[in-house]
Amino acid sequence: MLDILVYEERQQAAAGEAGPCLEYLLQHKILETLCTLGKAEYPPGMRQQVLQFFSRVLAQVQHPLLHYLSVHRPVQKLLQLGGTVPGSLTEKEEVQFTTVLCSKIQQDPDLLTYILEGKIVSRKKASREPSALPREAASVKDKEHPHSKAPDRASCGTRALTTQLPAETQEPDGGPGEGSLITSLIGLCKSKKSRVALKAQENLLLLVSVASPAAATCLVQSSPCCPAIVEHLCRLYRSVPTFLDPADIATLEGISWRLPSAPSDEASFPGKEALAAFLGWFDYCDHLVTEAHPVVADALAKAVAEKLFMEILQPQLLHVSEQSVLTSTALLTAILRQLRPAALLREAVAFLLGPDQQAAAPEDSPRTLCSHLIGHCDHLSDEISVATLRLFEELLQKPHEQIIRSLILCNLEGRPYVARGSPEPESYEDTLDLEEDPYFTDGFLDSGFQPSTKPPPAPATNSDGRTAVTEIVNSFLCLVPEEAKTSAFLEETGYDTYVHDAYGLFQECSSRVAPWGWPQSLTPLDPHEPERPFFEGHFLQMLFDRMSRILEQPYSLNLQVTSVLSRLALFPHPHIHEYLLDPYINLAPGCRSLFSVLVRVIGDLMQRIQRVPQFPGKLLLVRKQLMGQVPGEQLDHQTLLQGVVVLEEFCKELAAIAFVKFPPHGPHVHLSPPSEGHV
């Protein structure tokens, strides 16, 4: 039959005319008969043959067939059979059939509406079938002769179908889209055969990317597309064990939907395959939102936010079970790392941070999910604290202005942390008068602390009022006293080892925030404006509190706290730079900055050093242990010694960030990476 139809079409004098053989095929419902035999599997193996025949007819016959009811109806019935039985023997033929349909839809997006909205006639209405025949035959004959031109032919075919469907579908078998192309494709996406699943996913990706707004609207409103995709995502998430280690989750980050299986060279752990399946399907959803028509992309992003974020993740993040909080936080971090499209990022940011961007007050109780997550950063469980800090670090790397504005900038607007009406300090010593500094104690002075190098006589300033970068660099490098430094003993001279990495990160951050139109200079202060209470915000408050306990916290937690602070310091907003990196700001009463917190930590350190025998030798041994140069062994005061090493490196890192943000030649000069060992 296929050979006859193809041969007949080639012999037609007028292109697009339906020949007698094609007319016979359409009028006598041969395709419906074949569909019935395929559904019944009579004789055995018939379904496979029918699917192949339909695929080849639709692909090789150039005459538009899907507009005809006698073709459309059996196509719908075949779609009902596809993707419903996992591991079906006809999966290969089913995916070939859907591939042909998707290619036809790509050529004519208007077809999508009819294929998605088509419903199968119920048995109660089967008696009406004969009455459809004369009208259908008439429509075929009408198409054959007077409408041979392509535009008229397509429109006539559309009329032929649309005049039939309302009369035939008054009582459909199921709801909208049941047994449709979408459900068939999603069923095939779940196939255990990787090639079948991949081809089905590619077909679905092609389907959602159709350019027609009407087709996109139909895909959202008249098909189970978005709910079915997200339902499968949620099912895969629920199959992930709740006892996963965050370190194991981190090993599988970056899995692609084209290769969803876990890498074989990675260490195996319970739940690995389930985790790989979830991350692979989320990556696929990410690509769907990226490639889809904006109407479909927005609907799919909202469905992910509602079903996965709100209904599943939020209760787990707020659960009393520490294991539930730990695993869900690590999984959310992995999700954020893979998340790319703007629509999905917008929903994720709204879920995590909420709509409120007003400056917070110290007495505010945790009302939003963000407030609870900030509280988790200061959790009794160090594991939960580290996992949640990683979540915020990942969030800070996303290109969405509301993130940094909600967490930091809304509290720094107007520079309320700067004292009003007081003259600028005239010398460096004025800003570091230890006897009057409230952050120093008498014990700190009695300990004999001396800066590692003599401070410069006066801080230089740029034309825009910012402190010169050399002064900032020296301030951070001089902060840790010589007796608490060990990097020089291991040929790690100075902060230049951090400059190259800081330069790359700063360039990346600057390009990410460039579209946001941030100011280049500080907001001028009105000396007559009365001082208002300043609160750094819950996020910075938590980070400063954690930083003040750096000598008492585990090494991994200290690394994560300093990593988040470094990310914040990289942002090229003048207020962030001033508050986090300028040691010379004249703070308002009761305010603290990152530098003042570090000063207090150094004062605490100098008191503790007096109580640790052989402090320099033990400190050097701990640094070698952390670098893997000597075997690790438990020492007295190990937490303190590890904290000192992190503190020294953090000060060097801040100096490097300040250097690459504002080079000595001016704040707007692009810096070339320095040669190794020289700045």
PDB file of N, CA, C and O in Angstrom, residues 467-499:
ATOM      1  N   THR A 467      39.225  55.170  49.758  1.00  0.00           N
ATOM      2  CA  THR A 467      40.579  54.982  50.255  1.00  0.00           C
ATOM      3  C   THR A 467      41.427  54.307  49.182  1.00  0.00           C
ATOM      4  O   THR A 467      40.969  53.403  48.485  1.00  0.00           O
ATOM      5  N   ALA A 468      42.673  54.736  49.029  1.00  0.00           N
ATOM      6  CA  ALA A 468      43.566  54.164  48.028  1.00  0.00           C
ATOM      7  C   ALA A 468      43.781  52.684  48.300  1.00  0.00           C
ATOM      8  O   ALA A 468      43.836  52.242  49.446  1.00  0.00           O
ATOM      9  N   VAL A 469      43.927  51.924  47.224  1.00  0.00           N
ATOM     10  CA  VAL A 469      43.988  50.473  47.355  1.00  0.00           C
ATOM     11  C   VAL A 469      45.219  50.029  48.138  1.00  0.00           C
ATOM     12  O   VAL A 469      45.169  49.035  48.873  1.00  0.00           O
ATOM     13  N   THR A 470      46.343  50.747  48.001  1.00  0.00           N
ATOM     14  CA  THR A 470      47.547  50.332  48.719  1.00  0.00           C
ATOM     15  C   THR A 470      47.335  50.395  50.230  1.00  0.00           C
ATOM     16  O   THR A 470      47.855  49.554  50.975  1.00  0.00           O
ATOM     17  N   GLU A 471      46.563  51.390  50.674  1.00  0.00           N
ATOM     18  CA  GLU A 471      46.290  51.494  52.101  1.00  0.00           C
ATOM     19  C   GLU A 471      45.412  50.331  52.575  1.00  0.00           C
ATOM     20  O   GLU A 471      45.620  49.784  53.662  1.00  0.00           O
ATOM     21  N   ILE A 472      44.430  49.958  51.770  1.00  0.00           N
ATOM     22  CA  ILE A 472      43.552  48.850  52.142  1.00  0.00           C
ATOM     23  C   ILE A 472      44.328  47.544  52.190  1.00  0.00           C
ATOM     24  O   ILE A 472      44.213  46.754  53.138  1.00  0.00           O
ATOM     25  N   VAL A 473      45.149  47.317  51.169  1.00  0.00           N
ATOM     26  CA  VAL A 473      45.939  46.082  51.116  1.00  0.00           C
ATOM     27  C   VAL A 473      46.845  45.978  52.325  1.00  0.00           C
ATOM     28  O   VAL A 473      46.907  44.937  53.007  1.00  0.00           O
ATOM     29  N   ASN A 474      47.541  47.054  52.632  1.00  0.00           N
ATOM     30  CA  ASN A 474      48.452  47.027  53.778  1.00  0.00           C
ATOM     31  C   ASN A 474      47.705  46.824  55.092  1.00  0.00           C
ATOM     32  O   ASN A 474      48.199  46.151  56.005  1.00  0.00           O
ATOM     33  N   SER A 475      46.526  47.401  55.200  1.00  0.00           N
ATOM     34  CA  SER A 475      45.754  47.254  56.437  1.00  0.00           C
ATOM     35  C   SER A 475      45.412  45.795  56.704  1.00  0.00           C
ATOM     36  O   SER A 475      45.542  45.310  57.829  1.00  0.00           O
ATOM     37  N   PHE A 476      44.976  45.082  55.673  1.00  0.00           N
ATOM     38  CA  PHE A 476      44.627  43.671  55.869  1.00  0.00           C
ATOM     39  C   PHE A 476      45.869  42.806  56.072  1.00  0.00           C
ATOM     40  O   PHE A 476      45.855  41.858  56.860  1.00  0.00           O
ATOM     41  N   LEU A 477      46.954  43.142  55.362  1.00  0.00           N
ATOM     42  CA  LEU A 477      48.165  42.331  55.509  1.00  0.00           C
ATOM     43  C   LEU A 477      48.832  42.556  56.861  1.00  0.00           C
ATOM     44  O   LEU A 477      49.504  41.658  57.378  1.00  0.00           O
ATOM     45  N   CYS A 478      48.689  43.741  57.433  1.00  0.00           N
ATOM     46  CA  CYS A 478      49.308  44.035  58.726  1.00  0.00           C
ATOM     47  C   CYS A 478      48.458  43.563  59.894  1.00  0.00           C
ATOM     48  O   CYS A 478      48.904  43.632  61.051  1.00  0.00           O
ATOM     49  N   LEU A 479      47.254  43.106  59.617  1.00  0.00           N
ATOM     50  CA  LEU A 479      46.320  42.807  60.691  1.00  0.00           C
ATOM     51  C   LEU A 479      46.775  41.611  61.533  1.00  0.00           C
ATOM     52  O   LEU A 479      46.736  41.649  62.766  1.00  0.00           O
ATOM     53  N   VAL A 480      47.218  40.549  60.893  1.00  0.00           N
ATOM     54  CA  VAL A 480      47.651  39.356  61.631  1.00  0.00           C
ATOM     55  C   VAL A 480      49.091  39.569  62.100  1.00  0.00           C
ATOM     56  O   VAL A 480      49.973  39.868  61.290  1.00  0.00           O
ATOM     57  N   PRO A 481      49.363  39.447  63.385  1.00  0.00           N
ATOM     58  CA  PRO A 481      50.727  39.681  63.893  1.00  0.00           C
ATOM     59  C   PRO A 481      51.697  38.608  63.409  1.00  0.00           C
ATOM     60  O   PRO A 481      51.300  37.504  63.024  1.00  0.00           O
ATOM     61  N   GLU A 482      52.976  38.937  63.436  1.00  0.00           N
ATOM     62  CA  GLU A 482      54.002  38.048  62.903  1.00  0.00           C
ATOM     63  C   GLU A 482      54.024  36.696  63.610  1.00  0.00           C
ATOM     64  O   GLU A 482      54.240  35.655  62.988  1.00  0.00           O
ATOM     65  N   GLU A 483      53.790  36.693  64.947  1.00  0.00           N
ATOM     66  CA  GLU A 483      53.861  35.424  65.675  1.00  0.00           C
ATOM     67  C   GLU A 483      52.716  34.484  65.335  1.00  0.00           C
ATOM     68  O   GLU A 483      52.758  33.303  65.687  1.00  0.00           O
ATOM     69  N   ALA A 484      51.695  35.000  64.612  1.00  0.00           N
ATOM     70  CA  ALA A 484      50.572  34.148  64.201  1.00  0.00           C
ATOM     71  C   ALA A 484      50.623  33.823  62.716  1.00  0.00           C
ATOM     72  O   ALA A 484      49.690  33.233  62.178  1.00  0.00           O
ATOM     73  N   LYS A 485      51.720  34.178  62.028  1.00  0.00           N
ATOM     74  CA  LYS A 485      51.858  33.899  60.598  1.00  0.00           C
ATOM     75  C   LYS A 485      52.788  32.713  60.384  1.00  0.00           C
ATOM     76  O   LYS A 485      53.806  32.584  61.068  1.00  0.00           O
ATOM     77  N   THR A 486      52.432  31.873  59.435  1.00  0.00           N
ATOM     78  CA  THR A 486      53.262  30.701  59.127  1.00  0.00           C
ATOM     79  C   THR A 486      53.506  30.534  57.642  1.00  0.00           C
ATOM     80  O   THR A 486      54.304  29.687  57.234  1.00  0.00           O
ATOM     81  N   SER A 487      52.831  31.305  56.789  1.00  0.00           N
ATOM     82  CA  SER A 487      52.963  31.091  55.344  1.00  0.00           C
ATOM     83  C   SER A 487      54.384  31.350  54.861  1.00  0.00           C
ATOM     84  O   SER A 487      54.852  30.709  53.914  1.00  0.00           O
ATOM     85  N   ALA A 488      55.099  32.276  55.515  1.00  0.00           N
ATOM     86  CA  ALA A 488      56.457  32.592  55.071  1.00  0.00           C
ATOM     87  C   ALA A 488      57.401  31.403  55.234  1.00  0.00           C
ATOM     88  O   ALA A 488      58.358  31.252  54.475  1.00  0.00           O
ATOM     89  N   PHE A 489      57.106  30.526  56.193  1.00  0.00           N
ATOM     90  CA  PHE A 489      57.975  29.365  56.420  1.00  0.00           C
ATOM     91  C   PHE A 489      57.803  28.307  55.328  1.00  0.00           C
ATOM     92  O   PHE A 489      58.621  27.402  55.213  1.00  0.00           O
ATOM     93  N   LEU A 490      56.723  28.408  54.552  1.00  0.00           N
ATOM     94  CA  LEU A 490      56.451  27.407  53.515  1.00  0.00           C
ATOM     95  C   LEU A 490      56.521  28.029  52.127  1.00  0.00           C
ATOM     96  O   LEU A 490      55.874  27.569  51.196  1.00  0.00           O
ATOM     97  N   GLU A 491      57.310  29.085  51.993  1.00  0.00           N
ATOM     98  CA  GLU A 491      57.532  29.760  50.719  1.00  0.00           C
ATOM     99  C   GLU A 491      56.235  30.290  50.110  1.00  0.00           C
ATOM    100  O   GLU A 491      56.060  30.312  48.899  1.00  0.00           O
ATOM    101  N   GLU A 492      55.288  30.663  50.978  1.00  0.00           N
ATOM    102  CA  GLU A 492      54.062  31.311  50.508  1.00  0.00           C
ATOM    103  C   GLU A 492      54.155  32.776  50.900  1.00  0.00           C
ATOM    104  O   GLU A 492      53.672  33.195  51.939  1.00  0.00           O
ATOM    105  N   THR A 493      54.838  33.553  50.080  1.00  0.00           N
ATOM    106  CA  THR A 493      55.155  34.926  50.450  1.00  0.00           C
ATOM    107  C   THR A 493      54.045  35.863  50.020  1.00  0.00           C
ATOM    108  O   THR A 493      53.899  36.184  48.853  1.00  0.00           O
ATOM    109  N   GLY A 494      53.253  36.302  50.978  1.00  0.00           N
ATOM    110  CA  GLY A 494      52.302  37.366  50.700  1.00  0.00           C
ATOM    111  C   GLY A 494      51.022  36.907  50.035  1.00  0.00           C
ATOM    112  O   GLY A 494      50.744  35.728  49.875  1.00  0.00           O
ATOM    113  N   TYR A 495      50.274  37.891  49.624  1.00  0.00           N
ATOM    114  CA  TYR A 495      48.931  37.654  49.117  1.00  0.00           C
ATOM    115  C   TYR A 495      48.888  37.472  47.610  1.00  0.00           C
ATOM    116  O   TYR A 495      47.822  37.231  47.037  1.00  0.00           O
ATOM    117  N   ASP A 496      50.039  37.596  46.932  1.00  0.00           N
ATOM    118  CA  ASP A 496      50.027  37.538  45.477  1.00  0.00           C
ATOM    119  C   ASP A 496      49.566  36.190  44.940  1.00  0.00           C
ATOM    120  O   ASP A 496      49.134  36.088  43.791  1.00  0.00           O
ATOM    121  N   THR A 497      49.637  35.136  45.789  1.00  0.00           N
ATOM    122  CA  THR A 497      49.149  33.827  45.342  1.00  0.00           C
ATOM    123  C   THR A 497      47.641  33.840  45.128  1.00  0.00           C
ATOM    124  O   THR A 497      47.109  32.985  44.413  1.00  0.00           O
ATOM    125  N   TYR A 498      46.940  34.805  45.730  1.00  0.00           N
ATOM    126  CA  TYR A 498      45.490  34.898  45.577  1.00  0.00           C
ATOM    127  C   TYR A 498      45.076  35.847  44.451  1.00  0.00           C
ATOM    128  O   TYR A 498      43.918  35.864  44.051  1.00  0.00           O
ATOM    129  N   VAL A 499      45.993  36.653  43.964  1.00  0.00           N
ATOM    130  CA  VAL A 499      45.619  37.724  43.045  1.00  0.00           C
ATOM    131  C   VAL A 499      45.049  37.182  41.739  1.00  0.00           C
ATOM    132  O   VAL A 499      44.038  37.676  41.229  1.00  0.00           O
TER     133      VAL A 499
END
